[in-house]
mmCIF file of C-alpha atoms in Angstrom:
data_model
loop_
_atom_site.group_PDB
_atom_site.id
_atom_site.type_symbol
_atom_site.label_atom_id
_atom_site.label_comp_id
_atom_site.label_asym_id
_atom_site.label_seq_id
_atom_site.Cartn_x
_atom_site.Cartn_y
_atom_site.Cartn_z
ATOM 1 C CA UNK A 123 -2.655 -2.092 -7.133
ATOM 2 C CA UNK A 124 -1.616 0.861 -9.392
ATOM 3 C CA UNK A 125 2.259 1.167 -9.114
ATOM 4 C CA UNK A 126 3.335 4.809 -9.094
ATOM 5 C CA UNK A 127 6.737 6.048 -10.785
ATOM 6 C CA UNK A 128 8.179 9.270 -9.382
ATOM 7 C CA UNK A 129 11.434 11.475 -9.932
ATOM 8 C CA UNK A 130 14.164 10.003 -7.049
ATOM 9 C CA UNK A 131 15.157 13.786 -6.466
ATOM 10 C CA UNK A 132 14.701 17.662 -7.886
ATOM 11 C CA UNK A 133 16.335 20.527 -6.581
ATOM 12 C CA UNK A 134 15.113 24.001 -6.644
ATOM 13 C CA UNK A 135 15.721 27.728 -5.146
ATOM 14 C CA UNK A 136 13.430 29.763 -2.785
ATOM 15 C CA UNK A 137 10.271 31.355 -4.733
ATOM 16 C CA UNK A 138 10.358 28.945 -7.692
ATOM 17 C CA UNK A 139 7.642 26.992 -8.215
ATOM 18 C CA UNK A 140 8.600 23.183 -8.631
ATOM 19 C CA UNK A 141 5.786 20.025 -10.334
ATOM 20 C CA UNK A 142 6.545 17.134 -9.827
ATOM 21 C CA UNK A 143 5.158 14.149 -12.029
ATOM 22 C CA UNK A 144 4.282 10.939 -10.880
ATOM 23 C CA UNK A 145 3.095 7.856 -13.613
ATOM 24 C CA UNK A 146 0.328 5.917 -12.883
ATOM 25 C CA UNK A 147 -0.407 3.941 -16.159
ATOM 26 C CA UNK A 148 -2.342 0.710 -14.245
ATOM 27 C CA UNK A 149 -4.611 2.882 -12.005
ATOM 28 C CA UNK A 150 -7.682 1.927 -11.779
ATOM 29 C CA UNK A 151 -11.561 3.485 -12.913
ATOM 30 C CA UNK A 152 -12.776 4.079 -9.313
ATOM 31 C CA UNK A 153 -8.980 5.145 -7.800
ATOM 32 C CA UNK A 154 -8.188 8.755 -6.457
ATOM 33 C CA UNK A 155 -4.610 10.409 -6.512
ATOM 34 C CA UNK A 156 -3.137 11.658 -3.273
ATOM 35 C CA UNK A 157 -0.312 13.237 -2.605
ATOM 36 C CA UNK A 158 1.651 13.045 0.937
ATOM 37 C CA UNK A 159 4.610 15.185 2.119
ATOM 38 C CA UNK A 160 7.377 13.490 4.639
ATOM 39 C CA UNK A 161 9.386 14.898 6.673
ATOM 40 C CA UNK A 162 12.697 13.601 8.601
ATOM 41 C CA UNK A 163 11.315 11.703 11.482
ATOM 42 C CA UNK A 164 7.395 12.360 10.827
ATOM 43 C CA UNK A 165 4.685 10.703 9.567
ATOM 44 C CA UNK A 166 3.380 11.582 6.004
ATOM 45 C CA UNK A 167 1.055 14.594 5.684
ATOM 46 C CA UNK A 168 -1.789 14.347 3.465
ATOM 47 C CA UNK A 169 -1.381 17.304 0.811
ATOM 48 C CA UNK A 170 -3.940 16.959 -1.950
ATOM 49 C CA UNK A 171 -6.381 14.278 -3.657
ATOM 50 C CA UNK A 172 -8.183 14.143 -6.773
ATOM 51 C CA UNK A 173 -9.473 12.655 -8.887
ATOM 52 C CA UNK A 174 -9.757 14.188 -12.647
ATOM 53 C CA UNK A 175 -8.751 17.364 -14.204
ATOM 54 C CA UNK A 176 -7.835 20.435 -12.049
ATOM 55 C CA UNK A 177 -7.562 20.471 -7.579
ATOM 56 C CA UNK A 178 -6.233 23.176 -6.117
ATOM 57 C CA UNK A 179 -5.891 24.338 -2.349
ATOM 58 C CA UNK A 180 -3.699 26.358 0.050
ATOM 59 C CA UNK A 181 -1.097 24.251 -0.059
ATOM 60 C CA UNK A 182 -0.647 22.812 -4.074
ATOM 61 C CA UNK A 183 -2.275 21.845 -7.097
ATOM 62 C CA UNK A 184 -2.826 18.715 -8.599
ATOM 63 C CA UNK A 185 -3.174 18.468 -12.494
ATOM 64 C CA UNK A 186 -4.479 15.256 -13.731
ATOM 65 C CA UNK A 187 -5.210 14.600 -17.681
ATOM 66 C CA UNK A 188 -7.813 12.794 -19.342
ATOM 67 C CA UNK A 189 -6.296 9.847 -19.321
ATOM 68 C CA UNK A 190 -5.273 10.005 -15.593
ATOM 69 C CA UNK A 191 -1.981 7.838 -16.452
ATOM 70 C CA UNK A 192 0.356 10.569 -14.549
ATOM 71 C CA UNK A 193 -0.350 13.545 -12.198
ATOM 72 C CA UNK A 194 1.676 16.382 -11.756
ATOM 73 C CA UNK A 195 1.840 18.287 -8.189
ATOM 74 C CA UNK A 196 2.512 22.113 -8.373
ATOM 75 C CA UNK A 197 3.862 23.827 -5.647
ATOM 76 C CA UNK A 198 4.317 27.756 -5.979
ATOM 77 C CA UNK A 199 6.860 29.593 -4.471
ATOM 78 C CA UNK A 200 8.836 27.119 -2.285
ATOM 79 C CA UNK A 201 10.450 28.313 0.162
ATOM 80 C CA UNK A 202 12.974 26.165 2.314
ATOM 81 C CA UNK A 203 10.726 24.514 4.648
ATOM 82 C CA UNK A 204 9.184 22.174 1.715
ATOM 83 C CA UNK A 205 12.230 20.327 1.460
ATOM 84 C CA UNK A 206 10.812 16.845 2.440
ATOM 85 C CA UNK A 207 10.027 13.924 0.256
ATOM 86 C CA UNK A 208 6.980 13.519 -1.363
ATOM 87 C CA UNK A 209 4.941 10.771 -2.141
ATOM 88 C CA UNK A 210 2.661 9.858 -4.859
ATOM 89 C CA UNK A 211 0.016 7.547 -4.029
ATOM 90 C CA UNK A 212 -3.287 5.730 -6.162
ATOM 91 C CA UNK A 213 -5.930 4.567 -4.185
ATOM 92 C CA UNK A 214 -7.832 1.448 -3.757
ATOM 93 C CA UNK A 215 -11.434 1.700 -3.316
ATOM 94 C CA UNK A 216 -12.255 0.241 0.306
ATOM 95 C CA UNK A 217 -9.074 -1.471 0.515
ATOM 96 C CA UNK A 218 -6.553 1.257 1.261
ATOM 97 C CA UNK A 219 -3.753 -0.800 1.187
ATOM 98 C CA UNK A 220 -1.797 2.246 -0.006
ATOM 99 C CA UNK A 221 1.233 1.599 -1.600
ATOM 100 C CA UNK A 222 4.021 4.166 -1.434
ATOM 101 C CA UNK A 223 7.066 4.015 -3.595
ATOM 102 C CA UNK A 224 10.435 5.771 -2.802
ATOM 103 C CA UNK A 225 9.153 9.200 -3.409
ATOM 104 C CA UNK A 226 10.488 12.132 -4.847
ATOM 105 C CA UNK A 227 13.703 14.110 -2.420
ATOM 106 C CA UNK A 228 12.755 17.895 -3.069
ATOM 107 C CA UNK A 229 15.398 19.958 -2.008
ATOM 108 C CA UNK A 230 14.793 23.974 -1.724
ATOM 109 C CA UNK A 231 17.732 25.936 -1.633
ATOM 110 C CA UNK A 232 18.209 29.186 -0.528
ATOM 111 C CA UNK B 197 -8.545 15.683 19.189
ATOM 112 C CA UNK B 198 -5.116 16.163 18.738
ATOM 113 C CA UNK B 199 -4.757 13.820 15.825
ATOM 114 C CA UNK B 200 -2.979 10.172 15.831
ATOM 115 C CA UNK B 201 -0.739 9.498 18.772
ATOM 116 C CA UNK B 202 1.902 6.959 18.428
ATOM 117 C CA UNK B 203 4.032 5.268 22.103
ATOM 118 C CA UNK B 204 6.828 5.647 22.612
ATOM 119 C CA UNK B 205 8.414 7.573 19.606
ATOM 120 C CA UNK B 206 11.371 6.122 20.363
ATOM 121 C CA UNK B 207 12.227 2.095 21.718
ATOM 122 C CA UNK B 208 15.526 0.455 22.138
ATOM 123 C CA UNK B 209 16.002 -3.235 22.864
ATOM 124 C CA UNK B 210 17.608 -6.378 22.560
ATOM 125 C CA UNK B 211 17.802 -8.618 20.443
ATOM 126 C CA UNK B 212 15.141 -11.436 21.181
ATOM 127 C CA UNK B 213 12.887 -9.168 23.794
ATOM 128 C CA UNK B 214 9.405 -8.365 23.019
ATOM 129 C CA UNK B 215 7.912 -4.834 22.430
ATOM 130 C CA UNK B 216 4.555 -3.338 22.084
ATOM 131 C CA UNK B 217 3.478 -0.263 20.600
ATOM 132 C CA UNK B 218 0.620 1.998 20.690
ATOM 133 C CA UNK B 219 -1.875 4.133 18.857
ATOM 134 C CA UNK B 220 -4.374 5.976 19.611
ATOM 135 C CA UNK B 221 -5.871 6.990 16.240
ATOM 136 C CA UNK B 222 -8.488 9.954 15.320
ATOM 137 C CA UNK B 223 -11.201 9.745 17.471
ATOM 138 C CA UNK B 224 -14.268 9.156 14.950
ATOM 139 C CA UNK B 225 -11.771 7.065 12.534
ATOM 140 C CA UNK B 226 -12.769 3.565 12.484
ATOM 141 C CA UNK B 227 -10.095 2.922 9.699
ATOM 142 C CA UNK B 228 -6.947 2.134 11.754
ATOM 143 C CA UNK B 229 -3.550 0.977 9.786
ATOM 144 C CA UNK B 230 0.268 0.247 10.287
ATOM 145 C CA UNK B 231 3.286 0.511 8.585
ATOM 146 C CA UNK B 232 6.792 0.450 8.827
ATOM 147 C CA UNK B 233 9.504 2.683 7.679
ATOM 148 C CA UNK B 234 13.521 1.917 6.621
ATOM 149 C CA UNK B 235 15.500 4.783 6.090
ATOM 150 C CA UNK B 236 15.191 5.945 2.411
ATOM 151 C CA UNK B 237 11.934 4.091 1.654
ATOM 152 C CA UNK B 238 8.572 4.822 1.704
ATOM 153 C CA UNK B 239 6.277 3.289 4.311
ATOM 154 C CA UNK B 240 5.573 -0.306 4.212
ATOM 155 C CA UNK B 241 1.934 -1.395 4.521
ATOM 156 C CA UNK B 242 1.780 -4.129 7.409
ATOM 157 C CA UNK B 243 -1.844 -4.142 8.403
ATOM 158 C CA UNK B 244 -5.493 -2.304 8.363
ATOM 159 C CA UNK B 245 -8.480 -2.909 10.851
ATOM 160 C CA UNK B 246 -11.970 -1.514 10.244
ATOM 161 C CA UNK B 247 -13.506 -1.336 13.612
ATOM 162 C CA UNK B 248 -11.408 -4.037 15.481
ATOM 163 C CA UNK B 249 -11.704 -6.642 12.989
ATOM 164 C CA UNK B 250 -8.401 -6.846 11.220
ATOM 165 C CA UNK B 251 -9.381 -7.237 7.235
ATOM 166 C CA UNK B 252 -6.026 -7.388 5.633
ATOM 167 C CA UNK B 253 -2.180 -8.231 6.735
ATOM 168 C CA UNK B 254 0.733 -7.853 4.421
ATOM 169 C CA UNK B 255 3.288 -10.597 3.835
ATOM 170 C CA UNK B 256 5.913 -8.566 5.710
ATOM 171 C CA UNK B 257 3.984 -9.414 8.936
ATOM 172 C CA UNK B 258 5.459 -12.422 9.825
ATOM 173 C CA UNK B 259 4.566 -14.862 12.510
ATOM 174 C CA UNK B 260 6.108 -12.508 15.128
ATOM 175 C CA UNK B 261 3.989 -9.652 14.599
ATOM 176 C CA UNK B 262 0.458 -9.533 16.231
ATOM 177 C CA UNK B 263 -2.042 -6.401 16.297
ATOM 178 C CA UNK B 264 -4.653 -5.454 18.048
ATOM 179 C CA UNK B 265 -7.785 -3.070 18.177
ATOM 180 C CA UNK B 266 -9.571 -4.695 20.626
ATOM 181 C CA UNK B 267 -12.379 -2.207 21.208
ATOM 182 C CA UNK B 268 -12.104 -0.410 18.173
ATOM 183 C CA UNK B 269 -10.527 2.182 19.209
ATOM 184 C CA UNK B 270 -6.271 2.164 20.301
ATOM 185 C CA UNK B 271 -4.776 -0.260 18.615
ATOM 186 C CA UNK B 272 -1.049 -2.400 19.748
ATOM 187 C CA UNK B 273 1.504 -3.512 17.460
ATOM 188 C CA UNK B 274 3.574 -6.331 19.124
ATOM 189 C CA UNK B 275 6.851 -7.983 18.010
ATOM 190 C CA UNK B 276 7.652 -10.515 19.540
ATOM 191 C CA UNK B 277 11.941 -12.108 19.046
ATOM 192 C CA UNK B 278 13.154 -8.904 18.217
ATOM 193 C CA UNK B 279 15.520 -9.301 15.070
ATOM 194 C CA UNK B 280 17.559 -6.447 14.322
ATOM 195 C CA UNK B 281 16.089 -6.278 11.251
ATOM 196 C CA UNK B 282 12.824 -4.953 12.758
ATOM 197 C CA UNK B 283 14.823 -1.969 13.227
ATOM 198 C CA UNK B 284 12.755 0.637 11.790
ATOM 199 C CA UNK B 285 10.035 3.603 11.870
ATOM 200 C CA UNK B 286 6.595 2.062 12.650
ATOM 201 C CA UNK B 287 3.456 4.867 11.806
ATOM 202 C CA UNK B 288 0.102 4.372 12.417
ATOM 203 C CA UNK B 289 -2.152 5.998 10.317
ATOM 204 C CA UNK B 290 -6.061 6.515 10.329
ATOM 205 C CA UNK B 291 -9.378 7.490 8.476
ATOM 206 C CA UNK B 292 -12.912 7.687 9.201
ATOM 207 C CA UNK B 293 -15.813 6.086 6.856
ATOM 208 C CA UNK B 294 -16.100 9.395 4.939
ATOM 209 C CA UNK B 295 -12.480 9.483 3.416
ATOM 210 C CA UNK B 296 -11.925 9.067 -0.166
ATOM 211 C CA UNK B 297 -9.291 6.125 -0.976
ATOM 212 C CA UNK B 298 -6.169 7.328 0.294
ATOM 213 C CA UNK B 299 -6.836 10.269 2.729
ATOM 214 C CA UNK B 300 -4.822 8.689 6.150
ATOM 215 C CA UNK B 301 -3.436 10.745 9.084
ATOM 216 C CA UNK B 302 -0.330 9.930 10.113
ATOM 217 C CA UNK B 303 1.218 9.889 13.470
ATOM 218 C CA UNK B 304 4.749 10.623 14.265
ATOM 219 C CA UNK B 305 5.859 7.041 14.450
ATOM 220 C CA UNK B 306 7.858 4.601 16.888
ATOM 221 C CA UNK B 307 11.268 4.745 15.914
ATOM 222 C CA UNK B 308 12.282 1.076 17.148
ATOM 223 C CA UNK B 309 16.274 0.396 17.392
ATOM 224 C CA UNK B 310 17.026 -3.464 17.782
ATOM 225 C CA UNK B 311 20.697 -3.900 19.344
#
């Protein structure tokens, strides 16, 4: 299973737009990259997948080069309510045994 | 559907008593998984049933941990000797056939408190 390496915490203000990077070096040729978002008592929230090059949708991006060794997750404009933790996560074809690390402690301030 | 529902959300209990949990996951998900939460981790992977056949456990379920999807459909999460170490968040997650790798919904959890 592809261990993922993350930021422990960022901060950032209201209306900034914040990436995170997550390393990936041992993923694998058939895995996908998801990102989840956790908040304080609640179950992760799928945010994005992908699986090469460029995803976007209403919520983030997802940036993934060629080599697919890291991934960076955009989010534009925070505003408070994204503080949470976020998780990085590489997939295992069929076996979705996902494996989440730590995560990364985004704090918005105001 | 209302997405994955997790009972209780919240459990307290001695030491060395047995509890059960529930989920009821996505209705067309046959992909059905469990894992626990400490505070300031990620979640734990415990367990994942396709259908109600269980395919793969973790290490961290030990001999007193048993789950079940007997129909599946709802699936129960029982610990039996509770430690205080089982003190955690327990989610249950599912997927159906047509998710890519890693796409799981989440319920809210069981917050279990052993005393």
């Amino acid at each position: 299973l592809a261990k993922t390496t993350q930021p422990i915490s960022m901060d950032s203000y209201e209306g900034q737009e914040v990436n995170i990077t997550c390393s990936h070096n041992n993923i694998a040729t058939n895995d996908y990259i998801t990102w989840y978002q956790q908040f304080p008592s609640q179950g992760p929230r799928f945010i994005i997948q992908g699986y090469k090059t460029k995803v976007t949708n209403e919520v983030a991006s997802l940036f993934i080069p060629a080599d697919r060794k890291s991934s960076t997750l955009s989010l534009p404009r925070v505003s408070l309510s994204d503080t949470a933790v976020y998780y990085c996560l590489v997939g295992v074809t069929g076996g979705f045994k996902t494996i989440f690390g730590a995560g990364t402690r985004l704090f918005v301030k105001a | 559907d209302t997405g994955v529902s997790q009972n209780p959300r919240h459990k307290i209990t001695k030491r060395g008593q047995n509890v059960t949990f529930r989920c009821d996951p996505i209705s067309e998900h046959n992909r059905l998984y469990w894992y626990r939460q400490t505070l300031g981790q990620g979640p734990e992977f415990l367990t994942y049933f396709q259908n109600e056949a269980q395919l793969e456990k973790s290490r961290l379920l030990s001999d007193r941990f048993s789950a079940e999807r007997p129909k599946g459909s709802f699936s129960t999460l029982e610990i039996q000797r509770t430690e205080q170490g089982d003190s955690a968040m327990y989610l249950c997650a599912s997927s159906g056939l047509g998710s890519k790798n890693t796409e799981a919904f989440f319920g809210q959890g069981t917050r279990l408190t052993v005393v």
